[in-house]
Short mmCIF file of C-alpha atoms and ligand atoms in Angstrom, two decimals:
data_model
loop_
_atom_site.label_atom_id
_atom_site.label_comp_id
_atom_site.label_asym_id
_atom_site.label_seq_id
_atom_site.Cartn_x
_atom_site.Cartn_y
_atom_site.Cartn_z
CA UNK D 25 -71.01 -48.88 -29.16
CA UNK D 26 -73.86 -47.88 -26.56
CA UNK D 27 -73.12 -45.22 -24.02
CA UNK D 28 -73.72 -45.03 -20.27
CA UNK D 29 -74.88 -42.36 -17.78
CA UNK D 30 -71.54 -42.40 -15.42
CA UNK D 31 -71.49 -40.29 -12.25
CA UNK D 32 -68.13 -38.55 -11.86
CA UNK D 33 -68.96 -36.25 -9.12
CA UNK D 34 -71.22 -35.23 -6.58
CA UNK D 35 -71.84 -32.76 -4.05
CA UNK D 36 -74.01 -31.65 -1.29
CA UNK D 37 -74.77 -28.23 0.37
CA UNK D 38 -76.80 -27.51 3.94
CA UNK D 39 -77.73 -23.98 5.04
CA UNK D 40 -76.23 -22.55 8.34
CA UNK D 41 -78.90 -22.84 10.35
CA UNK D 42 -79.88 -25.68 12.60
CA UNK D 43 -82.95 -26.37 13.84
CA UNK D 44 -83.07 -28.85 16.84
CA UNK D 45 -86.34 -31.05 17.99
CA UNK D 46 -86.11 -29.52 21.40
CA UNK D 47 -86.45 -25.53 19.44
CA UNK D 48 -89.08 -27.21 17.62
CA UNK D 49 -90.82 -28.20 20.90
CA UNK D 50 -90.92 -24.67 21.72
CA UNK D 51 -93.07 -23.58 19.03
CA UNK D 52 -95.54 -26.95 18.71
CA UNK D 53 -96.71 -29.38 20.96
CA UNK D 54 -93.59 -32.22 20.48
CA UNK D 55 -90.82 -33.30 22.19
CA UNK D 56 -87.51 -34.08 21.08
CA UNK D 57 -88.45 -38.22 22.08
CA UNK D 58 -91.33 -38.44 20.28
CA UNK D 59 -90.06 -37.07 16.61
CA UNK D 60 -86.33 -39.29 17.47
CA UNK D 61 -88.57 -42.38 18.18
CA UNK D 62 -91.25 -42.14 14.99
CA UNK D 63 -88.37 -40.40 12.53
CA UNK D 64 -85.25 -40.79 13.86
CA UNK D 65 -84.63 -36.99 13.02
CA UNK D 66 -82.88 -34.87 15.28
CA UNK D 67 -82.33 -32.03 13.85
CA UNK D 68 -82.66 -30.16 9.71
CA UNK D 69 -81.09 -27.47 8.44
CA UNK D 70 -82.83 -24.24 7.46
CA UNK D 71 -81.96 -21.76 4.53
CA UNK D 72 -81.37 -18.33 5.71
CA UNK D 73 -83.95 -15.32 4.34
CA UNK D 74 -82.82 -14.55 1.17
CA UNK D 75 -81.56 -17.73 0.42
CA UNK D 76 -82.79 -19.70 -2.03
CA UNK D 77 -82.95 -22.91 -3.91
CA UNK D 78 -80.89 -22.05 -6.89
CA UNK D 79 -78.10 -20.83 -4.23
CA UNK D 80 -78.57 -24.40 -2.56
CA UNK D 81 -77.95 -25.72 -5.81
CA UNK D 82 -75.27 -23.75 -7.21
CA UNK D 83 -73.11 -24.88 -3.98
CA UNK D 84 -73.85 -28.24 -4.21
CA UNK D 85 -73.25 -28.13 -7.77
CA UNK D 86 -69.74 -26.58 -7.47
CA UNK D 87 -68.81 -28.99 -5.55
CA UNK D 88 -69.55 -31.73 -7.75
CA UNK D 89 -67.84 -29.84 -10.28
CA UNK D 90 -64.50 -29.80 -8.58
CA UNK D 91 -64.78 -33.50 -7.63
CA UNK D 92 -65.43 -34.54 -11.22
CA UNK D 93 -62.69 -32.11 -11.98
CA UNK D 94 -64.85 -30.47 -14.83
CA UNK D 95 -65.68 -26.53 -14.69
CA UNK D 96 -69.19 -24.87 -15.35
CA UNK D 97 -68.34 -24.83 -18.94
CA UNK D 98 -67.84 -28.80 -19.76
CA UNK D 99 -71.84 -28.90 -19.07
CA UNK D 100 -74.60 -29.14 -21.04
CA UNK D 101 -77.71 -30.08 -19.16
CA UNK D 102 -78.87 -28.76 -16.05
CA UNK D 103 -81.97 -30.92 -14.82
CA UNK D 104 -83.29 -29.69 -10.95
CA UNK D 105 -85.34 -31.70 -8.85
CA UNK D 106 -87.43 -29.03 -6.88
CA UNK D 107 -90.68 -28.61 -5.35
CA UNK D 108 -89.79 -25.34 -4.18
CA UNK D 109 -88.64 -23.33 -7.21
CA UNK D 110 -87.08 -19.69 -6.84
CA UNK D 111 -89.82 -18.56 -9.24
CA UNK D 112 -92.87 -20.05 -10.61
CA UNK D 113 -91.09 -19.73 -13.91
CA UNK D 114 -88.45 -19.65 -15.38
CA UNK D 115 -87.31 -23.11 -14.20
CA UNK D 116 -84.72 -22.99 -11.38
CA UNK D 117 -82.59 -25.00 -13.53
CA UNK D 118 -82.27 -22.03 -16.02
CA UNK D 119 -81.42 -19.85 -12.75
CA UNK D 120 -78.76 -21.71 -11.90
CA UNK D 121 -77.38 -22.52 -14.90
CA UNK D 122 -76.78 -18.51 -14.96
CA UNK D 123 -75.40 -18.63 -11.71
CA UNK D 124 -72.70 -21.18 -12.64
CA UNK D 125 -71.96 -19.06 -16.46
CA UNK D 126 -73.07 -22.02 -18.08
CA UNK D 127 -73.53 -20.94 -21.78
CA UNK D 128 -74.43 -24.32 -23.69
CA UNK D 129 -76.97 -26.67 -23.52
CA UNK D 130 -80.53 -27.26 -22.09
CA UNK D 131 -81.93 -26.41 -18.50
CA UNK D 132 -84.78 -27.90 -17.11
CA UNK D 133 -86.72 -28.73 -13.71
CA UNK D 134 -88.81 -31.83 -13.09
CA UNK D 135 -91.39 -32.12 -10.10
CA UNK D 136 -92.12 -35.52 -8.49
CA UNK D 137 -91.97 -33.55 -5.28
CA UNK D 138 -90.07 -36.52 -3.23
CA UNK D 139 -89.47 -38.75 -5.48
CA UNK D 140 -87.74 -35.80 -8.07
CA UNK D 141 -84.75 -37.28 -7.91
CA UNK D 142 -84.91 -40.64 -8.84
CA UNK D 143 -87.37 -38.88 -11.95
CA UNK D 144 -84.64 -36.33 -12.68
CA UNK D 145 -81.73 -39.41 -12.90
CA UNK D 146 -83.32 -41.56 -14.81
CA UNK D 147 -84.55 -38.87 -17.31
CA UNK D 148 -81.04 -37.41 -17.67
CA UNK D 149 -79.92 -40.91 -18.24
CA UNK D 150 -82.10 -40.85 -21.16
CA UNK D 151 -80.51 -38.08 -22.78
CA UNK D 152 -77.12 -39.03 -22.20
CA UNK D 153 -77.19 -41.86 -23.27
CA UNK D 154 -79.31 -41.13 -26.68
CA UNK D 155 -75.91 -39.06 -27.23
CA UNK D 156 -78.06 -35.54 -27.47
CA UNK D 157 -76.33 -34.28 -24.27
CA UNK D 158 -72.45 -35.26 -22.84
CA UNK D 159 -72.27 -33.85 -19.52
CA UNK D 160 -74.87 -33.12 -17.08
CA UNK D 161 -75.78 -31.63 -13.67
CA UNK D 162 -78.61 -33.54 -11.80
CA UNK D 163 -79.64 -31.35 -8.65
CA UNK D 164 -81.80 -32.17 -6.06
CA UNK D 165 -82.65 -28.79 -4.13
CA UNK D 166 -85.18 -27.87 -1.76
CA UNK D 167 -86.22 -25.37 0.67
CA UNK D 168 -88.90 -27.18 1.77
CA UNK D 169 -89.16 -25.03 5.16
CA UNK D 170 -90.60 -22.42 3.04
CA UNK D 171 -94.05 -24.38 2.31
CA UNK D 172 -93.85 -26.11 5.79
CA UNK D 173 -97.28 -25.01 8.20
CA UNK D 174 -95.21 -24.32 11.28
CA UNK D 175 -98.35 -24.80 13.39
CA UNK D 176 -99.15 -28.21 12.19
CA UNK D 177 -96.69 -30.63 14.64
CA UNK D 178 -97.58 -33.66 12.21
CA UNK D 179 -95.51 -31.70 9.16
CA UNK D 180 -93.28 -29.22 10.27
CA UNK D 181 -91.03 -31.51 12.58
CA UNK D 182 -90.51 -33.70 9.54
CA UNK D 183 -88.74 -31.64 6.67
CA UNK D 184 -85.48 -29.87 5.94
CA UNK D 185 -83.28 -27.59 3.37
CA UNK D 186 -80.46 -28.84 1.46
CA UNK D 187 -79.05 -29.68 -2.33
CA UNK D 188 -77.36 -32.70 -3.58
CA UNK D 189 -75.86 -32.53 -6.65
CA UNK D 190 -74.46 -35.64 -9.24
CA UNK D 191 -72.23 -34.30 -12.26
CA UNK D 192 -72.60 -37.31 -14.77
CA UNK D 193 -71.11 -37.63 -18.40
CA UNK D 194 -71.92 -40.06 -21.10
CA UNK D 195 -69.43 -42.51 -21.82
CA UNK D 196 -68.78 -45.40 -24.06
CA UNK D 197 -69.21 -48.90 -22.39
CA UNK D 198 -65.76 -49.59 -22.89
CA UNK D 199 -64.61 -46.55 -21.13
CA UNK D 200 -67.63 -46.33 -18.42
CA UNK D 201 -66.10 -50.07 -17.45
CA UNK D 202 -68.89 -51.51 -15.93
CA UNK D 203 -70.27 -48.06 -14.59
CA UNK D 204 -73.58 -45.90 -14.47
CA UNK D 205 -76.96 -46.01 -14.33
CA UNK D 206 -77.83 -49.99 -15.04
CA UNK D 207 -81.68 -49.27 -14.82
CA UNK D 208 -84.59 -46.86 -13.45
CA UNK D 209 -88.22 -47.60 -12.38
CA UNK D 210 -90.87 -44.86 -12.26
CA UNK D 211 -94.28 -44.95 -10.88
CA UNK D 212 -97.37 -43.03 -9.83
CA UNK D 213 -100.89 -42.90 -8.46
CA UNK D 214 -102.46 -39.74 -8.98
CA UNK D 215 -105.63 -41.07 -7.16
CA UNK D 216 -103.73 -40.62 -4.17
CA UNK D 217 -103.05 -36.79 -3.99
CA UNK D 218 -104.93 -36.75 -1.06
CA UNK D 219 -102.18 -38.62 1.15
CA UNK D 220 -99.54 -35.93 0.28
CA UNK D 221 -100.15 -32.47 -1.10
CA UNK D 222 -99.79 -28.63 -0.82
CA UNK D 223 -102.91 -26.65 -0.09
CA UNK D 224 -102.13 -24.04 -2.91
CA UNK D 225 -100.87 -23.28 -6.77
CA UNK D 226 -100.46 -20.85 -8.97
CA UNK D 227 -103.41 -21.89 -10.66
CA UNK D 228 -106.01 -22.22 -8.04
CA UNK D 229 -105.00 -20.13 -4.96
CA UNK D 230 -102.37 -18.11 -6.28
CA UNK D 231 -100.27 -18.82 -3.52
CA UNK D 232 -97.72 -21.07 -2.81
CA UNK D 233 -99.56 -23.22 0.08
CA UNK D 234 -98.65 -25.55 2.78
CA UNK D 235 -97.81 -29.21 2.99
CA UNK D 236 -100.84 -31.86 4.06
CA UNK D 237 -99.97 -34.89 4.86
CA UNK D 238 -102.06 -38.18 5.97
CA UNK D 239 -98.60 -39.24 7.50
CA UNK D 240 -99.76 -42.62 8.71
CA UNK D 241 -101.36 -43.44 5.49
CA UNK D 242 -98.74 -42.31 3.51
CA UNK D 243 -96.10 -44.40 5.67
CA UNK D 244 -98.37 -47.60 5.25
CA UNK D 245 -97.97 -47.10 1.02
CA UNK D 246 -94.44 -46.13 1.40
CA UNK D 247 -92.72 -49.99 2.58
CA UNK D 248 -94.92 -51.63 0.36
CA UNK D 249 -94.37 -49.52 -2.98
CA UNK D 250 -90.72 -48.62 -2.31
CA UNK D 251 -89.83 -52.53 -1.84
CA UNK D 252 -91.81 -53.29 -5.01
CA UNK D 253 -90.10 -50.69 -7.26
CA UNK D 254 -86.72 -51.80 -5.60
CA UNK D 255 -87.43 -55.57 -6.54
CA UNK D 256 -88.78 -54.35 -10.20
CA UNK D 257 -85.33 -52.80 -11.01
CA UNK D 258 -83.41 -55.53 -9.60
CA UNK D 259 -85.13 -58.10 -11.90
CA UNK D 260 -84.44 -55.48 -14.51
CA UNK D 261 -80.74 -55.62 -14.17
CA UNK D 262 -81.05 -59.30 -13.28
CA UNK D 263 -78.56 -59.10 -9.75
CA UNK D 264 -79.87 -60.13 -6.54
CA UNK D 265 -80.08 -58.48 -2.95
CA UNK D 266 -77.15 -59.84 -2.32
CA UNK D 267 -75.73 -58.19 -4.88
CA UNK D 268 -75.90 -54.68 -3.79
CA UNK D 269 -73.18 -53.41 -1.64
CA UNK D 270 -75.23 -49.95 -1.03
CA UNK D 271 -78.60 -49.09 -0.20
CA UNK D 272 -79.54 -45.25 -0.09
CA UNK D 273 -83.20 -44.64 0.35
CA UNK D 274 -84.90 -41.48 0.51
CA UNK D 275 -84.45 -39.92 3.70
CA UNK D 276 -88.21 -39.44 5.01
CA UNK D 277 -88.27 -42.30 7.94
CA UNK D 278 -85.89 -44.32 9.73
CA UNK D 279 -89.01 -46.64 10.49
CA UNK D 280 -89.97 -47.04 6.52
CA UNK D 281 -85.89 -47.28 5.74
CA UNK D 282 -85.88 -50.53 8.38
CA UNK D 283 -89.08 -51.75 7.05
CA UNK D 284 -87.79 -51.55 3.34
CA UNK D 285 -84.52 -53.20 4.69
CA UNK D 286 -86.04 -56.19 5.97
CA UNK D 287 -88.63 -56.87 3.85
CA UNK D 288 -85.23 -57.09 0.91
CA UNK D 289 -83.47 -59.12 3.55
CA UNK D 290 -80.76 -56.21 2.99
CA UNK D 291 -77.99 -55.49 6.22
CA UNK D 292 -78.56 -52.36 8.21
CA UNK D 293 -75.22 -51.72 7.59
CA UNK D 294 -75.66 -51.51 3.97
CA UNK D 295 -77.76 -47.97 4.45
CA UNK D 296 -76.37 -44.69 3.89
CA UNK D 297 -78.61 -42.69 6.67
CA UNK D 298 -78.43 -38.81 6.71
CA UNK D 299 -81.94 -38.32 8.22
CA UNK D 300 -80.52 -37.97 12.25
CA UNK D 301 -79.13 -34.34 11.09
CA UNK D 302 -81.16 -33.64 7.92
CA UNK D 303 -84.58 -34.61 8.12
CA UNK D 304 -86.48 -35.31 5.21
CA UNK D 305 -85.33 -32.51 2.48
CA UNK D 306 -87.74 -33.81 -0.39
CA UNK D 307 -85.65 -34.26 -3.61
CA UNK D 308 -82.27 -33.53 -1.82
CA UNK D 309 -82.31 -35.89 0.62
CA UNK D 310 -80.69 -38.94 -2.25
CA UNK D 311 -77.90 -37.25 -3.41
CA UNK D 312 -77.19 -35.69 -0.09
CA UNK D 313 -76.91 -39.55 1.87
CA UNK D 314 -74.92 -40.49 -1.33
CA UNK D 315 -72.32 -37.92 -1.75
CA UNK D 316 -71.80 -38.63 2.35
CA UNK D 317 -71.34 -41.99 1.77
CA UNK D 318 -68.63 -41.10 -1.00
CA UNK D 319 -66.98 -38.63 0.82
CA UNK D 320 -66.49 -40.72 3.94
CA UNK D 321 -65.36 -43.55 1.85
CA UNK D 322 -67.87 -46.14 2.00
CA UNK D 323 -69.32 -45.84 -1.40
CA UNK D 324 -66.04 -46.73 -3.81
CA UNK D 325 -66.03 -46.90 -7.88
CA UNK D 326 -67.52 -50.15 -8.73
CA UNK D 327 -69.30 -50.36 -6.06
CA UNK D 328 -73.29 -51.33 -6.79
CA UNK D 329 -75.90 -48.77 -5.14
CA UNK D 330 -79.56 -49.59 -5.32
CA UNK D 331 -81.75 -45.71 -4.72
CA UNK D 332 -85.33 -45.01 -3.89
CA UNK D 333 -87.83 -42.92 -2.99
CA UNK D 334 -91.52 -42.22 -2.78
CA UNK D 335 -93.18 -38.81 -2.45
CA UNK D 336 -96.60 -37.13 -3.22
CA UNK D 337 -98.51 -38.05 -6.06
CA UNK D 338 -98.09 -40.33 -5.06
CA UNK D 339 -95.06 -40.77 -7.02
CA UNK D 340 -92.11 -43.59 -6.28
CA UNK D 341 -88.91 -45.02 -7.95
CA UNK D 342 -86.10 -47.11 -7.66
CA UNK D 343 -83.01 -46.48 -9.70
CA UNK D 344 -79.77 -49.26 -9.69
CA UNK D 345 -76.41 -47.58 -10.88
CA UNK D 346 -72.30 -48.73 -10.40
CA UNK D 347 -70.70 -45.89 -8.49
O1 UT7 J 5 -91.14 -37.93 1.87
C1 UT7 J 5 -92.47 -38.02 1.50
C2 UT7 J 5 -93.09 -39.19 2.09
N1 UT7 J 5 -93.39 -38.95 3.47
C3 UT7 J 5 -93.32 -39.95 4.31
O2 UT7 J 5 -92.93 -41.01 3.91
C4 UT7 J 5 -93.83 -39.76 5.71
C5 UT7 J 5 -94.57 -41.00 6.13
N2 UT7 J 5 -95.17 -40.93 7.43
C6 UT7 J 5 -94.45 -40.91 8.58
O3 UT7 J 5 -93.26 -40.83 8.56
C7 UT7 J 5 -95.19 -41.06 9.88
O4 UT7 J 5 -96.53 -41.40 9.61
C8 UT7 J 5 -95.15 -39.80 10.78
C9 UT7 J 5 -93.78 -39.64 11.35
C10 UT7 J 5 -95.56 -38.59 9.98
C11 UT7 J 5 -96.13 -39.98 11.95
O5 UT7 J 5 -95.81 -41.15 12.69
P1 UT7 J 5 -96.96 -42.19 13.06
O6 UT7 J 5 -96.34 -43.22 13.88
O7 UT7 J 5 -97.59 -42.63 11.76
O8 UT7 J 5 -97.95 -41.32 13.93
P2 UT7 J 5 -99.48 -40.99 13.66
O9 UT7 J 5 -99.64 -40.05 12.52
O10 UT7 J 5 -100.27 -42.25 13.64
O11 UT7 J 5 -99.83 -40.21 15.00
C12 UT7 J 5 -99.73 -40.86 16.28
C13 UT7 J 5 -100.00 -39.81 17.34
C14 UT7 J 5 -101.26 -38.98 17.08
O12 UT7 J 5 -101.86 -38.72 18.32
P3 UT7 J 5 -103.13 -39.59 18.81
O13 UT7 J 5 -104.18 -39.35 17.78
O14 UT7 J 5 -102.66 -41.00 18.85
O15 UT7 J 5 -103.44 -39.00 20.15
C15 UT7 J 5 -100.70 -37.68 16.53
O16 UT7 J 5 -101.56 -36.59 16.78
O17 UT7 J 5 -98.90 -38.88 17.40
C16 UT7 J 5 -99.42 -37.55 17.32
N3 UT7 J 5 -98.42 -36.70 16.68
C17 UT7 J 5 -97.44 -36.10 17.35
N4 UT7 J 5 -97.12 -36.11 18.65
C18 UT7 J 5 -96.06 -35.41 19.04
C19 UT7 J 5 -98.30 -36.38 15.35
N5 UT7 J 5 -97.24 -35.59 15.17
C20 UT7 J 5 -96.68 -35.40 16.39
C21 UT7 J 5 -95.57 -34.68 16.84
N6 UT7 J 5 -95.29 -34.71 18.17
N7 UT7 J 5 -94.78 -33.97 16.02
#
């Protein structure tokens, strides 16, 4: 009998620190209007000095242990979605897997910078479901702040820290009941780097570099290719728009979230939204809107929740799974 990819869990951690558009005003030329009316951000969290991704992690992750009701022990596979690592090596994943006293099993990060958590699902789909790993932690974790140009209005009033964290376990269809991940779509465009990278690597500058963004280019790709990868793994699973009781997008604009709405003839109410108090936080920002919309009861087992995102790369996914 084939196995599924269930989540049982999920959790979400923000740092302490709030930083509002009007303390961003301070520092660049912006006002609190403009970034509400292009973003609909209001305000993003910001990870304290000596705080770091793994740590974001780790809390999210415990507390998608405790809702799945498993402890550090029951995993074996720690996949992190990061484009700001603790270390250049080893993998963040492996970091936090020592944090938690997680003995067994594989640890791994994947970078698709935005869209790393969409990649990191539907690969640790793959190896649940092949049966070479039972449980797993899937983290999206970022401190994005860290790599942010605080001079540069057009970047640094967009991003946020945070983790999101799913704990998912591979189960036989007859147990998973209809559950998991029903189907994943991955794509990317390397000829567009351009649109969406960081000015340095280990590799060429030796430092860590800042974020560059052609935001208004990058916005005009994002409706378009989001929709399309959205409409690819709905064909896939063969259900319908009308179908889908959730939709929780990547959290980079409330303008490109609308767009992608209407152009699926989807409800605004459908849309898990954390991006008012969040901002974008890269490869967090998924399973942070989706563990909100579980905790305050909206998203219920059985219920069908259509994910997306698109992020430098350019890279972009959708992934369809039953809560
Ligand atoms: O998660 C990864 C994927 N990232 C995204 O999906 C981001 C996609 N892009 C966007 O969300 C939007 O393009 C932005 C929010 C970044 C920008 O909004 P926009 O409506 O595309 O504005 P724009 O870049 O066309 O700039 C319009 C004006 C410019 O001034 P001029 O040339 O018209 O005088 C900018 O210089 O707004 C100016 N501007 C700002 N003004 C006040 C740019 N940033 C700011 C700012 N405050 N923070």
């Amino acid at each position: 009998m084939s196995l599924k990819a269930v989540v049982l869990g999920c959790g979400t951690y923000l740092p302490e620190r709030v930083l509002t558009n009007d303390d961003l005003a301070k520092r660049v030329d912006t006002s609190d209007k403009w970034i509400r009316e292009r973003t609909g951000i209001r305000e993003r969290h910001i990870a304290a000095e000596g705080e770091f991704t793994s740590d974001l992690a780790v809390a999210a992750s415990r507390n998608a242990l405790e809702m799945a009701g498993f402890s550090p022990s029951d995993i074996d596979l720690v996949v992190v979605a990061t484009t700001t690592p603790d270390l250049t090596f080893p993998a963040t994943a492996a970091i936090v897997q020592a944090k938690l006293g997680i003995e067994n099993g594989a640890a791994f990060d994947i970078q698709a910078v935005c869209s790393g958590f969409i990649y990191a699902l539907s690969t640790v789909e793959k190896f649940l479901t092949s049966g070479q790993h039972k449980r797993a932690l899937l983290i999206g974790a970022e401190t994005f702040s860290r790599i942010l140009d605080w001079e540069d209005r057009a970047t640094c009033v967009l991003f946020g820290d945070g983790a999101g964290a799913f704990v998912m376990e591979a189960q036989k269809e007859a147990q998973a009941q209809g559950r998991g991940v029903i189907a994943s779509y991955l794509r990317s465009d390397g000829r567009l780097v351009d649109l969406l990278y960081v000015d340095g690597g280990v590799s060429t500058t030796k430092t860590a570099g800042h974020v560059r963004m052609q935001g208004n280019r990058v916005f005009r790709e994002a409706v378009v290719r989001i929709s399309e990868a959205m409409e690819t793994v709905a064909r896939q699973a063969g259900v319908s728009a009308n179908d889908i009781d959730w939709f929780v997008p990547h959290q980079a604009n409330e303008r490109i979230i609308q767009g992608v709405v209407k152009k699926l003839d989807l409800r605004p109410d459908q849309v898990i939204s954390t991006i008012a108090g969040q901002g974008n936080t890269s490869a967090a920002s998924i399973p942070l809107a989706y563990c909100a919309g579980v905790n305050d009861g909206r998203i219920k087992p059985g219920d069908l929740v259509m994910l997306e995102a698109m992020g430098g790369g350019l890279t972009w996914g959708a992934a369809l799974l039953r809560a």
